[in-house]
Each structure stands twice: as C-alpha cells, then as structure tokens.
XYZ file of C-alpha atoms in Angstrom:
625
model
C -37.124 27.039 -37.576
C -34.156 24.981 -38.461
C -33.380 21.240 -37.413
C -30.887 21.165 -34.596
C -27.695 19.434 -35.489
C -27.187 16.565 -33.353
C -24.310 13.898 -33.570
C -24.609 10.756 -31.666
C -21.997 8.961 -29.285
C -22.135 5.521 -27.367
C -21.213 5.518 -23.775
C -19.114 2.357 -23.516
C -20.172 -0.230 -20.808
C -19.642 -3.027 -23.398
C -18.808 -6.550 -22.576
C -18.141 -9.557 -24.938
C -19.303 -13.085 -24.177
C -16.288 -15.537 -25.001
C -15.255 -18.966 -24.143
C -13.342 -17.499 -21.289
C -16.386 -15.678 -19.936
C -17.040 -12.063 -20.174
C -14.228 -10.095 -21.461
C -13.580 -6.353 -22.150
C -13.297 -5.408 -25.953
C -10.023 -3.768 -24.922
C -8.266 -7.116 -24.382
C -7.502 -7.629 -28.044
C -7.394 -5.580 -31.459
C -9.919 -7.927 -32.858
C -12.365 -7.693 -30.135
C -11.887 -3.700 -30.293
C -12.400 -3.901 -34.010
C -15.453 -5.861 -33.740
C -16.981 -3.436 -31.311
C -16.118 -0.433 -33.234
C -17.765 -1.931 -36.449
C -20.829 -2.743 -34.487
C -21.098 0.757 -32.924
C -20.426 2.509 -36.161
C -22.850 0.359 -38.182
C -25.748 1.693 -35.765
C -24.924 5.372 -36.793
C -22.670 6.264 -33.784
C -19.798 8.568 -34.656
C -17.979 8.714 -31.280
C -17.604 6.615 -28.064
C -17.397 7.704 -24.576
C -15.407 5.387 -22.157
C -13.704 5.382 -18.739
C -10.274 6.793 -18.108
C -8.740 3.423 -16.941
C -9.036 2.338 -20.660
C -6.341 4.663 -21.826
C -3.679 2.167 -20.735
C -5.214 -0.662 -22.704
C -5.663 1.456 -25.789
C -2.078 2.630 -25.601
C -0.769 -1.036 -25.324
C -2.996 -2.244 -28.179
C -1.922 0.422 -30.661
C 1.373 1.807 -29.491
C -0.125 5.401 -29.014
C -3.225 6.987 -28.686
C -2.801 8.818 -31.901
C -2.643 5.413 -33.551
C -5.729 4.249 -31.651
C -7.693 7.177 -32.794
C -6.614 6.598 -36.342
C -7.649 2.982 -36.294
C -11.043 4.152 -34.674
C -11.492 6.760 -37.520
C -10.811 3.957 -40.144
C -13.888 2.058 -38.646
C -16.097 5.139 -38.719
C -15.709 6.424 -35.047
C -14.251 9.743 -35.050
C -13.002 10.051 -31.501
C -13.233 9.253 -27.770
C -15.482 12.090 -27.125
C -15.676 11.877 -23.403
C -13.590 10.228 -20.536
C -15.500 9.342 -17.521
C -13.248 9.916 -14.446
C -13.485 6.564 -12.608
C -11.867 7.649 -9.268
C -12.856 5.885 -6.024
C -13.726 8.717 -3.877
C -11.908 8.167 -0.220
C -11.811 10.907 2.516
C -8.224 10.148 2.957
C -7.214 11.484 -0.571
C -10.080 12.066 -2.797
C -13.362 13.391 -1.565
C -14.884 16.591 -3.127
C -16.483 17.708 0.022
C -13.268 17.482 1.955
C -11.214 20.403 1.093
C -7.890 18.866 2.261
C -8.078 16.284 -0.714
C -8.693 18.882 -3.238
C -5.083 19.367 -4.450
C -4.791 15.476 -4.956
C -7.950 15.465 -7.089
C -6.671 18.256 -9.109
C -3.430 16.898 -9.735
C -4.729 13.548 -10.774
C -7.311 15.150 -13.080
C -4.416 17.067 -14.773
C -2.475 13.776 -15.114
C -5.486 12.280 -16.961
C -5.467 15.300 -19.260
C -1.853 14.942 -20.252
C -2.344 11.309 -20.737
C -5.436 11.300 -22.977
C -3.972 13.591 -25.715
C -4.454 12.201 -29.261
C -7.869 10.801 -28.675
C -9.845 14.004 -29.546
C -11.507 14.262 -26.071
C -13.896 17.175 -25.543
C -15.472 16.094 -22.257
C -14.099 15.116 -18.597
C -17.125 13.580 -16.978
C -17.000 13.544 -13.212
C -19.438 12.448 -10.387
C -19.222 15.913 -8.354
C -19.701 14.190 -4.971
C -19.093 11.069 -3.215
C -21.426 8.388 -2.409
C -24.474 9.659 -0.454
C -23.796 7.608 2.459
C -20.215 8.921 2.614
C -21.433 12.551 2.275
C -24.333 12.823 4.370
C -25.571 14.930 6.096
C -25.215 17.021 2.981
C -24.822 20.520 4.151
C -24.337 23.770 2.313
C -20.657 23.776 3.113
C -20.022 20.558 1.688
C -21.755 21.469 -1.626
C -19.732 24.681 -1.643
C -16.549 22.691 -1.102
C -17.589 20.425 -4.223
C -18.223 23.545 -6.194
C -14.788 24.966 -5.207
C -13.047 21.748 -6.296
C -14.760 21.823 -9.782
C -14.304 25.181 -10.451
C -10.500 24.485 -10.125
C -10.568 21.211 -12.119
C -12.537 22.880 -14.911
C -10.211 25.940 -15.297
C -7.474 23.466 -15.505
C -9.072 21.123 -18.177
C -9.987 24.158 -20.391
C -6.183 24.662 -20.842
C -6.476 21.379 -22.538
C -9.427 21.978 -24.681
C -11.604 19.994 -22.481
C -14.785 20.675 -20.642
C -15.380 19.352 -16.988
C -18.972 18.063 -16.818
C -20.631 16.866 -13.796
C -22.804 14.022 -14.035
C -25.081 13.102 -11.189
C -25.720 9.393 -10.284
C -28.897 8.944 -8.147
C -26.820 7.794 -5.236
C -24.393 10.742 -5.524
C -24.144 13.220 -2.476
C -25.605 15.948 -4.728
C -28.899 14.405 -5.966
C -32.049 16.364 -5.143
C -33.396 19.442 -7.168
C -32.358 21.694 -4.304
C -28.901 20.374 -4.096
C -28.542 20.661 -7.643
C -29.822 24.339 -7.692
C -27.183 25.262 -5.079
C -24.317 23.356 -6.634
C -24.785 25.098 -10.024
C -25.201 28.539 -8.409
C -21.990 28.145 -6.634
C -19.983 26.686 -9.502
C -18.449 29.011 -12.313
C -20.426 28.563 -15.722
C -17.286 29.168 -17.442
C -15.741 26.036 -16.068
C -18.096 23.716 -14.850
C -20.951 21.983 -17.069
C -23.871 19.943 -16.542
C -24.063 16.438 -18.167
C -27.693 15.224 -18.219
C -28.180 11.564 -17.467
C -31.906 10.999 -18.028
C -32.444 7.802 -16.050
C -30.319 8.922 -13.119
C -32.209 12.108 -12.426
C -35.456 10.191 -12.722
C -34.586 7.499 -10.295
C -33.711 10.429 -7.929
C -37.188 11.849 -8.459
C -35.891 14.934 -10.352
C -37.510 15.600 -13.811
C -34.519 15.585 -16.168
C -36.518 17.808 -18.946
C -37.115 20.545 -16.350
C -33.658 20.226 -15.038
C -32.140 20.457 -18.674
C -34.480 23.745 -19.405
C -32.910 25.297 -16.224
C -29.311 24.477 -17.120
C -29.472 24.398 -20.801
C -26.955 27.208 -21.200
C -24.504 24.884 -19.188
C -25.442 21.631 -20.781
C -22.245 19.793 -21.941
C -23.986 16.731 -23.120
C -26.319 13.815 -22.356
C -26.363 10.308 -21.452
C -29.768 9.082 -22.809
C -31.093 5.898 -21.124
C -34.346 4.791 -19.577
C -35.518 3.402 -16.352
C -38.486 1.683 -14.903
C -38.185 2.763 -11.296
C -38.121 5.625 -8.919
C -36.149 5.178 -5.806
C -38.930 5.615 -3.210
C -37.267 3.453 -0.439
C -33.878 5.185 -0.046
C -31.902 2.763 -2.125
C -29.457 5.693 -2.790
C -28.164 5.199 0.874
C -27.617 1.423 0.556
C -24.078 0.213 1.158
C -21.665 -0.636 -0.478
C -23.271 -0.117 -3.781
C -26.863 1.207 -4.430
C -26.528 0.533 -8.057
C -26.072 -3.219 -7.855
C -27.230 -4.260 -4.574
C -30.620 -2.430 -4.072
C -33.704 -4.779 -3.574
C -36.025 -2.476 -5.601
C -34.681 -3.988 -8.881
C -31.519 -5.809 -10.230
C -31.559 -3.640 -13.206
C -31.958 0.221 -12.922
C -31.273 1.223 -16.368
C -32.763 0.296 -19.796
C -32.619 1.297 -23.399
C -34.370 4.250 -24.659
C -38.083 3.984 -25.293
C -38.315 0.591 -23.373
C -42.101 -0.246 -22.649
C -42.989 1.230 -19.309
C -40.014 3.509 -19.397
C -40.187 6.816 -17.185
C -38.169 9.052 -19.221
C -40.174 11.272 -21.641
C -37.614 11.320 -24.405
C -39.979 13.192 -27.006
C -40.308 15.829 -24.300
C -36.455 15.892 -23.955
C -35.902 16.192 -27.578
C -38.250 18.937 -27.763
C -36.729 20.756 -25.168
C -33.291 20.471 -26.702
C -34.705 21.810 -29.947
C -36.489 24.701 -28.221
C -33.343 25.528 -26.673
C -31.148 25.208 -29.757
C -28.949 22.406 -28.562
C -26.463 21.447 -31.148
C -23.769 18.886 -30.553
C -23.138 15.370 -29.164
C -25.795 13.150 -27.530
C -24.362 10.153 -25.793
C -26.483 6.838 -25.577
C -26.003 4.628 -22.546
C -27.380 1.277 -21.100
C -25.411 0.257 -18.185
C -25.414 -3.467 -17.141
C -27.460 -4.516 -20.277
C -26.506 -7.891 -19.442
C -28.429 -8.451 -16.214
C -31.442 -10.771 -16.763
C -29.904 -12.258 -19.942
C -29.527 -9.252 -22.087
C -26.596 -8.475 -24.155
C -24.807 -5.301 -25.233
C -25.046 -5.586 -28.967
C -28.877 -5.994 -28.885
C -29.253 -3.324 -26.309
C -27.079 -1.014 -28.218
C -29.231 -1.695 -31.460
C -32.481 -0.932 -29.440
C -31.085 2.357 -28.104
C -29.978 3.301 -31.621
C -33.289 2.543 -32.971
C -34.629 5.179 -30.649
C -31.938 7.754 -31.488
C -32.287 7.701 -35.096
C -35.758 9.308 -34.589
C -37.306 8.465 -37.876
C -37.584 4.799 -38.528
C -38.676 2.974 -41.567
C -40.760 -0.069 -42.096
C -43.150 -1.700 -44.673
C -46.753 -2.722 -44.399
C -47.693 -6.172 -45.479
C -51.369 -5.545 -46.448
C -50.671 -5.269 -50.232
C -49.508 -9.016 -50.057
C -52.878 -10.172 -49.355
C -55.479 -9.405 -52.294
C -58.284 -11.752 -50.850
C -59.497 -14.064 -48.227
C -57.650 -17.197 -49.394
C -54.434 -15.532 -50.887
C -51.306 -15.037 -49.096
C -52.142 -18.167 -46.894
C -49.293 -20.411 -47.288
C -46.371 -19.992 -45.142
C -43.831 -20.072 -48.049
C -45.490 -17.140 -49.528
C -45.215 -15.317 -46.214
C -41.584 -16.095 -46.014
C -40.913 -14.740 -49.465
C -42.894 -11.606 -48.561
C -40.688 -10.810 -45.537
C -37.539 -11.735 -47.343
C -38.331 -9.444 -50.137
C -39.090 -6.732 -47.575
C -35.765 -7.145 -46.032
C -33.955 -7.024 -48.973
C -35.382 -3.927 -50.131
C -33.816 -2.413 -47.034
C -36.820 -2.342 -44.754
C -36.196 -4.298 -41.593
C -39.479 -3.717 -39.928
C -43.123 -4.085 -40.734
C -46.567 -3.270 -40.044
C -49.009 -6.361 -39.610
C -52.660 -6.365 -40.565
C -55.298 -7.521 -38.062
C -57.056 -10.278 -40.155
C -59.691 -12.798 -39.510
C -60.284 -16.457 -40.651
C -57.987 -19.573 -40.924
C -56.645 -18.122 -44.422
C -54.729 -15.327 -42.616
C -51.678 -17.126 -40.772
C -50.370 -13.761 -39.470
C -53.458 -11.798 -39.059
C -54.445 -13.285 -35.717
C -52.343 -14.202 -32.620
C -53.898 -17.760 -32.407
C -53.128 -18.167 -36.040
C -49.512 -17.320 -35.622
C -49.280 -19.511 -32.412
C -50.453 -22.390 -34.607
C -48.060 -21.847 -37.423
C -44.933 -20.478 -35.422
C -45.454 -21.748 -32.053
C -45.311 -18.512 -29.905
C -44.607 -14.866 -30.128
C -41.036 -15.280 -29.356
C -40.568 -18.079 -32.183
C -42.319 -15.754 -34.522
C -39.791 -13.007 -33.636
C -36.978 -15.457 -34.141
C -38.426 -16.519 -37.437
C -38.719 -12.942 -38.654
C -35.040 -12.346 -37.736
C -34.145 -15.353 -39.789
C -35.755 -13.583 -42.672
C -34.080 -10.126 -42.113
C -37.135 -8.607 -40.134
C -36.041 -7.232 -36.874
C -39.072 -5.283 -35.513
C -42.862 -5.378 -35.683
C -43.499 -1.745 -35.397
C -47.292 -1.686 -35.435
C -50.577 -3.516 -36.346
C -53.490 -2.076 -38.198
C -56.820 -2.747 -36.880
C -60.083 -2.074 -38.554
C -63.208 -2.785 -36.529
C -65.587 -2.113 -39.153
C -64.364 -5.128 -41.096
C -66.122 -8.377 -40.299
C -64.639 -11.013 -37.965
C -65.348 -14.707 -37.954
C -63.750 -15.067 -34.545
C -65.644 -12.122 -32.826
C -69.026 -13.141 -34.836
C -69.772 -9.643 -36.286
C -70.243 -8.098 -39.582
C -68.406 -4.799 -38.491
C -68.438 -2.706 -35.294
C -68.885 0.910 -35.177
C -67.184 3.324 -32.599
C -69.995 5.981 -32.874
C -72.446 3.361 -31.323
C -71.628 3.019 -27.686
C -73.254 -0.545 -27.498
C -70.281 -1.446 -29.855
C -67.470 -0.059 -27.571
C -67.098 -3.344 -25.383
C -66.553 -5.566 -28.388
C -64.205 -3.065 -30.048
C -62.148 -2.834 -26.872
C -62.130 -6.784 -26.512
C -61.115 -7.261 -30.005
C -58.484 -4.520 -30.065
C -57.086 -6.106 -26.791
C -56.362 -9.301 -28.604
C -54.181 -7.624 -31.224
C -52.605 -5.255 -28.773
C -51.387 -7.842 -26.259
C -49.823 -9.847 -28.982
C -48.235 -6.732 -30.449
C -46.939 -5.773 -27.021
C -45.363 -9.464 -26.930
C -43.711 -8.734 -30.174
C -42.154 -5.548 -28.695
C -44.256 -3.309 -30.996
C -45.295 0.384 -30.476
C -48.494 1.425 -32.264
C -52.030 -0.073 -32.719
C -53.225 1.824 -35.807
C -57.179 1.852 -35.834
C -59.700 2.873 -38.299
C -61.659 5.479 -36.188
C -64.870 5.745 -38.099
C -66.706 3.659 -40.702
C -67.143 4.901 -44.305
C -69.226 7.842 -44.949
C -71.767 5.941 -47.052
C -72.591 3.724 -44.119
C -72.495 6.333 -41.290
C -73.479 9.661 -43.153
C -72.043 12.935 -41.849
C -70.844 13.125 -38.172
C -72.466 14.867 -35.609
C -70.896 16.263 -32.288
C -72.460 13.365 -30.275
C -71.159 10.717 -32.750
C -67.725 12.328 -32.638
C -67.835 12.313 -28.789
C -68.997 8.668 -28.670
C -66.106 7.731 -31.002
C -63.690 9.607 -28.577
C -65.043 7.622 -25.755
C -64.437 4.295 -27.665
C -60.898 5.394 -28.572
C -59.894 6.744 -25.082
C -60.896 3.250 -23.650
C -58.774 1.417 -26.278
C -55.854 4.031 -25.628
C -55.941 3.498 -21.867
C -55.848 -0.337 -22.581
C -52.738 0.094 -25.097
C -51.108 2.506 -22.601
C -51.078 -0.297 -19.850
C -49.269 -2.516 -22.350
C -46.647 0.030 -23.171
C -48.178 0.833 -26.609
C -49.938 3.896 -28.194
C -53.108 4.062 -30.273
C -53.101 6.253 -33.329
C -56.223 6.979 -35.426
C -55.877 6.367 -39.201
C -58.352 8.550 -41.299
C -58.900 7.150 -44.760
C -60.265 8.627 -47.939
C -63.760 7.035 -47.452
C -64.015 7.831 -43.686
C -67.174 9.486 -42.388
C -64.738 12.143 -40.787
C -64.130 14.643 -43.593
C -62.891 17.991 -42.299
C -60.013 19.318 -40.301
C -62.392 20.993 -37.951
C -63.979 17.302 -37.342
C -60.498 16.039 -36.709
C -59.736 18.855 -34.504
C -62.877 18.431 -32.368
C -62.165 14.566 -32.170
C -58.660 15.143 -30.766
C -59.933 17.356 -28.363
C -62.104 14.801 -26.832
C -59.100 12.108 -26.933
C -56.616 11.656 -24.248
C -53.434 13.503 -25.519
C -51.288 11.071 -23.904
C -52.690 7.780 -25.235
C -54.325 8.543 -28.505
C -52.584 10.166 -31.574
C -52.858 10.280 -35.178
C -51.560 7.956 -38.148
C -51.143 10.302 -41.134
C -51.715 8.249 -44.274
C -50.412 10.378 -47.156
C -52.378 8.871 -50.188
C -55.764 8.528 -48.099
C -55.699 11.970 -46.991
C -54.571 13.162 -50.453
C -57.504 11.401 -52.233
C -59.817 12.968 -49.608
C -58.804 16.578 -50.658
C -56.485 17.428 -47.908
C -53.080 19.278 -48.332
C -51.015 16.714 -46.170
C -48.060 19.152 -45.462
C -50.421 21.859 -44.320
C -52.495 19.421 -42.308
C -49.377 17.897 -40.786
C -48.291 21.286 -39.570
C -51.490 22.005 -37.908
C -51.784 18.650 -36.017
C -48.130 17.730 -35.735
C -47.968 17.308 -32.173
C -50.569 14.660 -32.198
C -49.143 12.707 -35.314
C -47.158 9.747 -33.848
C -47.096 7.571 -36.936
C -47.053 7.737 -40.774
C -48.093 5.643 -43.738
C -46.368 6.758 -46.852
C -47.752 5.879 -50.294
C -48.571 8.338 -53.238
C -51.956 9.199 -54.488
C -52.644 9.181 -58.206
C -55.959 11.003 -58.184
C -58.044 12.921 -55.725
C -61.980 12.322 -55.174
C -63.165 15.689 -57.014
C -66.762 14.285 -57.442
C -67.391 13.405 -53.865
C -67.843 9.813 -54.813
C -67.020 8.567 -51.195
C -70.755 9.120 -50.674
C -71.450 6.288 -53.296
C -73.120 3.081 -51.950
C -70.264 0.474 -51.261
C -67.802 3.128 -51.973
C -65.121 0.475 -51.383
C -65.994 -1.183 -54.602
C -67.689 1.501 -56.552
C -64.914 4.088 -56.055
C -61.669 2.402 -54.986
C -62.009 -0.909 -56.898
C -64.013 0.022 -59.970
C -62.750 3.589 -60.134
C -65.712 5.576 -59.962
C -67.274 7.602 -62.701
C -64.031 8.611 -64.061
C -62.851 5.033 -64.177
C -59.730 5.498 -62.182
C -57.554 2.518 -62.666
C -55.437 2.896 -59.685
C -55.739 5.428 -56.736
C -52.556 4.525 -54.971
C -48.981 4.774 -56.303
C -45.622 4.193 -55.376
C -43.835 7.199 -53.666
C -42.812 10.051 -56.478
C -45.285 8.762 -58.871
C -48.306 11.003 -57.901
C -49.558 14.074 -56.130
C -47.814 13.797 -52.616
C -44.987 16.160 -52.101
C -42.819 13.721 -50.030
C -39.678 16.077 -49.974
C -41.870 18.808 -48.658
C -43.576 16.543 -46.049
C -40.245 15.208 -44.872
C -38.833 18.616 -44.521
C -41.600 19.614 -42.333
C -41.242 16.433 -40.242
C -37.672 17.286 -39.715
C -38.239 20.905 -38.938
C -41.065 20.095 -36.387
C -38.995 17.261 -34.807
C -41.005 14.123 -35.840
C -39.698 11.221 -34.001
C -41.317 7.745 -35.001
C -42.157 5.337 -37.669
C -42.773 5.805 -41.333
C -44.600 2.746 -42.774
C -44.197 2.553 -46.588
C -47.271 0.914 -48.408
C -48.312 -0.334 -51.694
C -51.938 -0.870 -51.513
C -53.337 -2.482 -54.410
C -50.248 -2.423 -56.300
C -49.185 -3.727 -59.589
C -48.209 -7.443 -60.033
C -45.720 -8.625 -59.100
C -46.093 -7.071 -55.617
C -42.316 -6.899 -55.162
C -42.183 -4.303 -58.101
C -43.843 -1.660 -55.880
C -41.866 -2.443 -53.033
C -38.501 -2.036 -54.839
C -39.669 1.046 -56.439
C -40.560 2.580 -53.090
C -37.156 1.423 -51.896
C -35.373 3.253 -54.638
C -37.132 6.513 -53.892
C -36.566 6.126 -50.233
C -32.758 5.580 -50.948
C -32.295 8.088 -53.731
C -34.583 10.912 -52.892
C -35.753 10.806 -49.287
C -32.466 9.795 -47.520
C -30.471 12.180 -49.427
C -32.991 14.842 -48.206
C -32.656 13.748 -44.667
C -28.687 13.919 -45.125
C-alpha cells in the first residue's frame, strides 16, 4: 500500500486587525504579502477564495497573471478554487427556478473568462438556495438544480475547471436523501461533490459515510470542525442561519478542536482507502468570533493537517528530586528545545516542591495560571504542550502514597483522582494525550494473569472515560521493565480497553530493550497506536534482568551483569530502525505526535537534544519528503 499524495490549500476567510478596524488582505499589496507568507509558512501550497476577490487582485497587480506570479514567489502556487458568491434570488438566480438558469450559466461563464491566469481548478457552488427560500424541497426542485449544474459543469470543463457542489447546512439540498437524489440526477462527468466536513455534521449527515458513497465524484474537501449539530431547525432561520442562530455564535472551528464532532482520523482513513490524491482545503469560517484571530486559527488547523507532529520530552532534564528546580534552568531547557526546532513538549507529572512544572499547583505558584504558563512558553518558543506522562507507580508526596497499582482494584479510585489532576491541567493547556504507565515493573508484580490484566483494563477504562470528557485521549506506555511482556498480553489488554478512549504510546527504545521488533509490533497494533516516543536503544535485555530486584537501579542505572553504561541513545545511534518505522507509519496513515526523548542522556543535556534534532532534519525529514 502506498501513501496517498495530498496537497493542502487554505480556504480564505481571513481578516486583518488594523488601526482602521478589520480589513481584508486584498486592500493592499503589503497586507496580501503578509497573508501569503503566513499561509505558506504553515505548509499550504494554494489558496481558495471568493470570486468577488478577482477585481481587487487585478487592481493590486495589474493582471491575474501578475498576481499568480507574486503568489508563487511567496510559496503559494495558485488560487485553487473560486467559491461562487452569488446571492440567490428567484427573480434572476435561483437554481430551483428553471427560468433563471440562463442567467446563472451566463454569469458563471463570465467568472470563468474573468479568472484566467490564476490556475483555478475548481468552481465551488452552493447547489440550491437558502432552505427557507426553497422549501418545500420537492423532487422537481432538486431535478431543476441538477439540470442547472449539469449545464454549468459542462461549460466550466471547457475552461479546464470542475464544478463542485458544496452543501451548507442551511442549503436547500442538505439531508442524506436529498443529497442522494441530487447526485443521482446530476451527470458525474460534469458535477462533482465538495465535502465540507463541518457543514454535513451540523446537518446531521455523516461526512465520512457521504464521502465513501461519492468518492468517485469528490472534487475536494473543506476540512473544519464543529461542536454542534442543528437539532432545533436553525437551518430555517431568517435571514442568516449561520450568524443569527441561537444555538451558538460560532458554528465552525479548527480541525481537532477539543470536543469536535468531526472524526478526522476516520475521514483520512476513508480517503486513503479510496485512494484519494490531490488537494485538501482547510477552512475555519469566522475564526474571530469569541475573540479568536485568523493567524492562530490557521496555525491550529495546519497543526492538524500536517498529521505527524514533533515534540520533545523534558524528562531528561530532571535527574533527581532537587535538580531542575530553578526557573532559570527551566527557561533554558525550553529555549534549547525551541532552538533545536521542537516547538511542542511533553511534560512529566512529578511530585514535591522541587518540581516547578510537574504539578498544576506548582505551575500556578511559579507562573500564575495555565494561561500565563502558555504565554511564557510562547515567549520561549514553545507553542504546544502535546502530552503529559503520568506514572502512578511512583511515590507521590501530595497524594500520600508510595506507588499505586492498576492491577489492584482498591487502588483504582486513587489512580483516577491523581490522573484527573494532571488531565484537567493538560486540557487547560490545550494538550491531547495523557501518557500513562499501565503496569508496575515485573519484579514488583510478577507475571500477569488474565484477572490482573482485566483489573488493569478496568482502571484505564475509567481514566480513559475521564480524559475523554476533557477532550483528551489516554495512551498506555509499556516500558522495558513492565510486568506486561508479550504481544499476546498486550492484545488481551487492548481487547478489554475502550477502543475510543484508550490507545497505545509506543516507546521505541523501551520496547526494543524488552526484545520486541518495533516495526513488526507497530504493524500488528497500528490502529491503537496514537502516540510515539522516539529514542534509540543501545542494547537489549538478553538475560531477562528485568526480573532483578530493584531493576530500575540494578539493570537500568547500574547496567546489569554486562555493565551496560547506557541503555538509551540518540536516534540513529543504536538498534531501532527509525527509517523503516517512519515508512510504516506513513504507509499505515499515522496521524499524531512523535515525542523525541533523551532519557538519561550525556552531559550536557543539550547535546543529546541537538543530535536528535540533526537526525530528524537530515534523515527522517528527508524520508518524509
């Protein structure tokens, strides 16, 4: 199976805050230049815009050919799509009224002639008027719309442009049955489906199912999320369902927003299954509602579309209880991380007053609040906290225990309560994954029985349900000393865990030390692997010394019988085949975080981080490209 070739475009709803208020980027060359650079910096290669921007582009650059050349000099290849911004009116332009069809076709052809030079590939239309203008929606009205767009589609193909129908939730053709009829009655040679993920969800239609039915006719996507389904008939609201509905002031959100209703992993899997190759548009209408802004919203959307995202774990900086306790040390660590090209981090849940960023209350003491902590991180070049690692088997001063065990049901309430503390704070930081150690070390627990595995599954299902309510996922991190040793035990555990809320974090070095082939293991469990920790392994535990008493010290720290000086290494220095693993991840459509680590690395700590950064940039990024 090969990786589908996707290119990403940005659907332009952008507005710029200026001393004169909000203005369009099309009001000056400088504003348009800044807009293009910001969009291109996020990896977008094209923009989609409304056809009423053709005039301003021509005025700014003298011709559309000049406008495209300017765009290409900034890294944006073309205006991929024009959204036809016609105001439907039964007097001259209503798709369900046949007497207006000639006018609509003629105006569409005028747009085709007027847009030459921009590289336009798609002409996006809303195929029917506003629902309250069209209702009752009869078969004859749907047929009339189909007849119109067959004519328009045949005409636009003469200009090398596809006519694509985009169904807003307030459009006259919105339900699954109306959509089925419309596409049955349109000519697949001339009329294409443009899948707007949020619009269909709001209308109560599953966009993944709809795409699978219309995959052969899909001309593209507008990927955006929503937090609401229209359950009260907002689609009928006059004069504008989108901005005046009482349900919510903002229907549309960035891909992957916590609580979002669009299943983007399922959509990407469906696209891969059907072999979709080509452009994918990202959209976030009205991002400024509620105090947001378009640059940040676009970056959040881009963070989702890049699929594989890179961050760095901070655990190697804290070697003991009282180390890494001063704020200036923490500031330097974050700045070094950012300088090495990692703008996201994984925190480590700690304990005690010597861990300023290991507990929410400590962060509040040192930084004031979660929001202030995020702002300070941004000052230091860190834009995301991706995840937090939580090991319940480690003693906690605050929770007054010397380690909790998921195989003991009596410990479950305390594990859940402690996990909640870190999960709630992670949600405030807009993180995504609570990474947990699912079992204690083998030397403490011994071999697992089916009953103990079932007890652990109950524990992590409770934690998974809790994190899901916060918009997070729980992932299980199996390490080299874990009581869980075999793939069969892992399979049994996963079969008992909620597949929606509990997944896996694959730590490449830990699994390799434990004797696993990481690539083969990933292929076996890839559907449940939602998170990665990348570090290399310099040796494997061939003597089963994970069974030693106090193996954390006897094996990992002291090196065991063979005196292994260092078990973990920087990427590319040991036994893990990272190129093969990354190729498998791409082949199987992995979309998520890779957190790079330097556990127990050499002094100075920055050296390990810099070596990992070099390997990522000069080996792994080239493979990905």
